[in-house]
Short mmCIF file of C-alpha atoms in Angstrom, two decimals:
data_model
loop_
_atom_site.label_atom_id
_atom_site.label_comp_id
_atom_site.label_asym_id
_atom_site.label_seq_id
_atom_site.Cartn_x
_atom_site.Cartn_y
_atom_site.Cartn_z
CA MET A 23 25.15 -16.62 10.15
CA ASP A 24 23.78 -16.52 14.24
CA LYS A 25 21.98 -19.93 14.91
CA PRO A 26 18.89 -19.03 17.17
CA ALA A 27 19.01 -19.48 20.20
CA ALA A 28 15.96 -20.85 22.67
CA VAL A 29 14.23 -18.53 24.75
CA SER A 30 12.29 -18.91 28.22
CA ILE A 31 8.90 -17.36 28.03
CA GLN A 32 9.72 -16.09 31.30
CA SER A 33 12.59 -14.21 29.74
CA ILE A 34 9.67 -12.72 27.79
CA GLU A 35 7.81 -12.07 31.42
CA SER A 36 9.94 -10.60 32.42
CA VAL A 37 10.93 -7.92 29.27
CA TYR A 38 6.83 -7.52 29.55
CA ARG A 39 7.00 -6.45 33.27
CA LYS A 40 9.66 -3.89 32.89
CA ARG A 41 8.67 -2.22 29.69
CA SER A 42 5.34 -3.51 28.61
CA GLU A 43 4.21 0.28 29.68
CA ASP A 44 6.99 1.82 27.20
CA PHE A 45 5.30 -0.50 24.78
CA PHE A 46 2.13 0.60 25.56
CA ARG A 47 2.82 3.98 24.84
CA LEU A 48 4.79 3.17 21.83
CA ALA A 49 1.83 1.14 20.43
CA LEU A 50 -0.14 4.31 21.47
CA ALA A 51 1.69 7.14 19.60
CA ARG A 52 1.53 4.58 16.16
CA THR A 53 -2.48 3.40 16.60
CA SER A 54 -4.02 6.99 18.73
CA ASP A 55 -6.45 4.39 20.25
CA PRO A 56 -5.62 3.02 23.16
CA ASP A 57 -7.51 -0.08 22.69
CA ARG A 58 -5.63 -1.44 19.28
CA ALA A 59 -2.44 0.20 21.36
CA ARG A 60 -3.11 -2.53 24.58
CA GLU A 61 -4.22 -5.41 21.77
CA ALA A 62 -1.16 -4.44 19.72
CA VAL A 63 1.35 -5.06 22.85
CA GLN A 64 -0.59 -8.34 23.31
CA GLU A 65 -0.50 -9.17 20.38
CA GLY A 66 3.62 -8.65 20.11
CA PHE A 67 4.30 -10.56 23.39
CA ALA A 68 2.20 -13.25 22.02
CA ARG A 69 3.70 -13.21 18.69
CA ALA A 70 7.48 -13.62 20.64
CA ILE A 71 6.40 -16.39 22.85
CA ARG A 72 4.81 -18.47 19.88
CA ALA A 73 8.19 -17.54 17.63
CA ARG A 74 10.83 -17.51 20.77
CA LEU A 75 12.55 -20.78 19.17
CA GLY A 76 13.62 -19.17 16.33
CA PHE A 77 15.38 -15.84 17.91
CA ARG A 78 18.19 -15.02 17.20
CA SER A 79 20.98 -14.95 20.09
CA SER A 80 22.90 -11.96 18.42
CA ASP A 81 19.57 -9.79 18.93
CA SER A 82 18.76 -8.10 22.06
CA LEU A 83 15.56 -9.81 23.67
CA GLU A 84 14.01 -6.57 24.29
CA ALA A 85 14.63 -5.09 20.84
CA TRP A 86 13.03 -8.17 19.11
CA ILE A 87 10.02 -7.48 21.16
CA CYS A 88 9.69 -4.03 20.55
CA ARG A 89 9.66 -5.83 16.90
CA CYS A 90 7.11 -7.79 17.39
CA VAL A 91 4.75 -5.08 19.37
CA LEU A 92 5.43 -2.38 16.40
CA HIS A 93 4.19 -4.76 13.47
CA ALA A 94 1.24 -5.83 15.44
CA THR A 95 0.26 -1.48 15.62
CA HIS A 96 0.78 -2.15 11.22
CA ASP A 97 -2.31 -4.80 11.96
CA PRO A 98 -5.44 -3.31 10.28
CA ARG A 99 -7.74 -6.43 11.43
CA PRO A 100 -9.14 -5.47 15.17
CA SER A 101 -9.91 -8.32 17.14
CA ALA A 102 -13.32 -9.82 16.89
CA ALA A 103 -14.16 -8.80 20.42
CA LEU A 104 -13.35 -5.27 20.03
CA ASP A 105 -15.58 -4.87 16.50
CA GLU A 106 -18.64 -6.47 18.87
CA LEU A 107 -17.67 -3.79 21.62
CA ARG A 108 -17.75 -1.12 19.11
CA GLU A 109 -21.04 -2.15 17.41
CA THR A 110 -23.41 -1.38 20.51
CA ASP A 111 -23.39 1.83 22.39
CA ASP A 112 -24.17 0.36 25.80
CA TRP A 113 -21.41 -2.27 26.17
CA LYS A 114 -19.83 0.67 28.38
CA PRO A 115 -21.06 0.54 31.92
CA LYS A 116 -22.68 3.64 33.39
CA ILE A 117 -20.93 3.59 36.73
CA SER A 118 -19.60 6.47 38.64
CA ASP A 119 -15.95 7.47 40.72
CA ALA A 120 -17.52 6.59 44.17
CA GLU A 121 -19.09 3.17 42.73
CA VAL A 122 -15.34 2.78 41.36
CA ARG A 123 -13.88 3.75 45.02
CA ALA A 124 -16.46 1.68 46.55
CA ALA A 125 -15.62 -0.96 45.31
CA VAL A 126 -11.63 -0.61 45.58
CA GLY A 127 -12.59 -0.28 48.93
CA ARG A 128 -14.66 -3.67 49.54
CA LEU A 129 -11.58 -5.61 48.57
CA PRO A 130 -9.05 -7.36 51.17
CA ALA A 131 -6.44 -5.07 51.95
CA PRO A 132 -3.44 -7.19 50.51
CA GLN A 133 -5.52 -7.32 46.60
CA ARG A 134 -5.69 -3.21 47.76
CA ASP A 135 -2.38 -3.32 48.98
CA VAL A 136 -1.37 -4.53 44.99
CA LEU A 137 -3.47 -3.05 43.65
CA PHE A 138 -2.70 0.67 44.89
CA LEU A 139 1.45 -0.35 44.34
CA ARG A 140 0.72 -1.23 40.50
CA PHE A 141 -1.35 1.88 39.18
CA TYR A 142 -0.56 4.63 41.45
CA LEU A 143 2.91 4.28 42.22
CA ASN A 144 3.23 2.39 38.84
CA TYR A 145 6.17 -0.37 40.75
CA ASP A 146 7.30 -3.34 39.11
CA TYR A 147 5.74 -6.50 40.07
CA LEU A 148 9.34 -7.21 41.72
CA THR A 149 9.53 -4.02 43.64
CA ILE A 150 6.30 -4.71 44.62
CA ALA A 151 7.01 -7.94 45.87
CA GLU A 152 9.85 -5.99 48.15
CA THR A 153 7.28 -3.64 49.40
CA LEU A 154 5.05 -6.30 51.05
CA GLY A 155 7.91 -8.70 51.77
CA ILE A 156 6.00 -11.25 49.59
CA GLU A 157 6.60 -13.42 46.17
CA VAL A 158 6.73 -12.16 43.03
CA GLY A 159 4.39 -15.00 42.27
CA THR A 160 2.21 -13.99 44.84
CA VAL A 161 2.36 -10.70 43.70
CA SER A 162 1.06 -11.86 40.57
CA ALA A 163 -1.47 -13.89 41.86
CA THR A 164 -2.77 -10.82 43.82
CA LEU A 165 -3.19 -8.49 41.49
CA HIS A 166 -5.36 -10.87 39.32
CA ALA A 167 -7.87 -11.78 41.90
CA ALA A 168 -7.65 -8.07 42.48
CA ARG A 169 -8.58 -7.53 38.76
CA GLU A 170 -11.37 -10.55 38.49
CA ASN A 171 -13.16 -9.66 42.05
CA LEU A 172 -13.36 -5.76 40.60
CA ALA A 173 -14.78 -6.72 37.50
CA GLN A 174 -17.41 -8.73 39.11
CA ALA A 175 -18.12 -6.17 41.62
CA LEU A 176 -18.24 -3.71 38.63
CA GLU A 177 -20.43 -5.55 36.38
CA GLU A 178 -22.66 -6.10 39.21
CA VAL A 179 -23.14 -2.42 40.00
CA ALA A 180 -23.84 -2.18 36.21
CA ARG A 181 -26.83 -4.18 36.42
#
């Protein structure tokens, strides 16, 4: 019988960076709901992180994580946050495409570049880092900052 092998969070993160979009498409096919699919991917990776010490070395890490995502798609309980959003009709801000483009245009150039490479060209973090000549960690931090800045700007527009 195979013994559990310690799996690092970095290994799980690597699979996330490489395959999360594929896992999203799989979850979407299983749930037919983009919100539930995103939640299933997040929950699947969270389960993998929590259970990483029990990973069996004979398994493929990617296949094991995929199973975690698939199990999460079967979870009949939507998150409390999604329940709250679904209970109100006014949760979705009324923001035009022009306002979104303007908010993106006001981002600092490095944030805009990372955002475009990630979401328009579907580049992974490593490819973005190589393209821009920066570290992978800088890509992650810059993308996070861009998302935060956009969320704040669009929240202000929605008021």
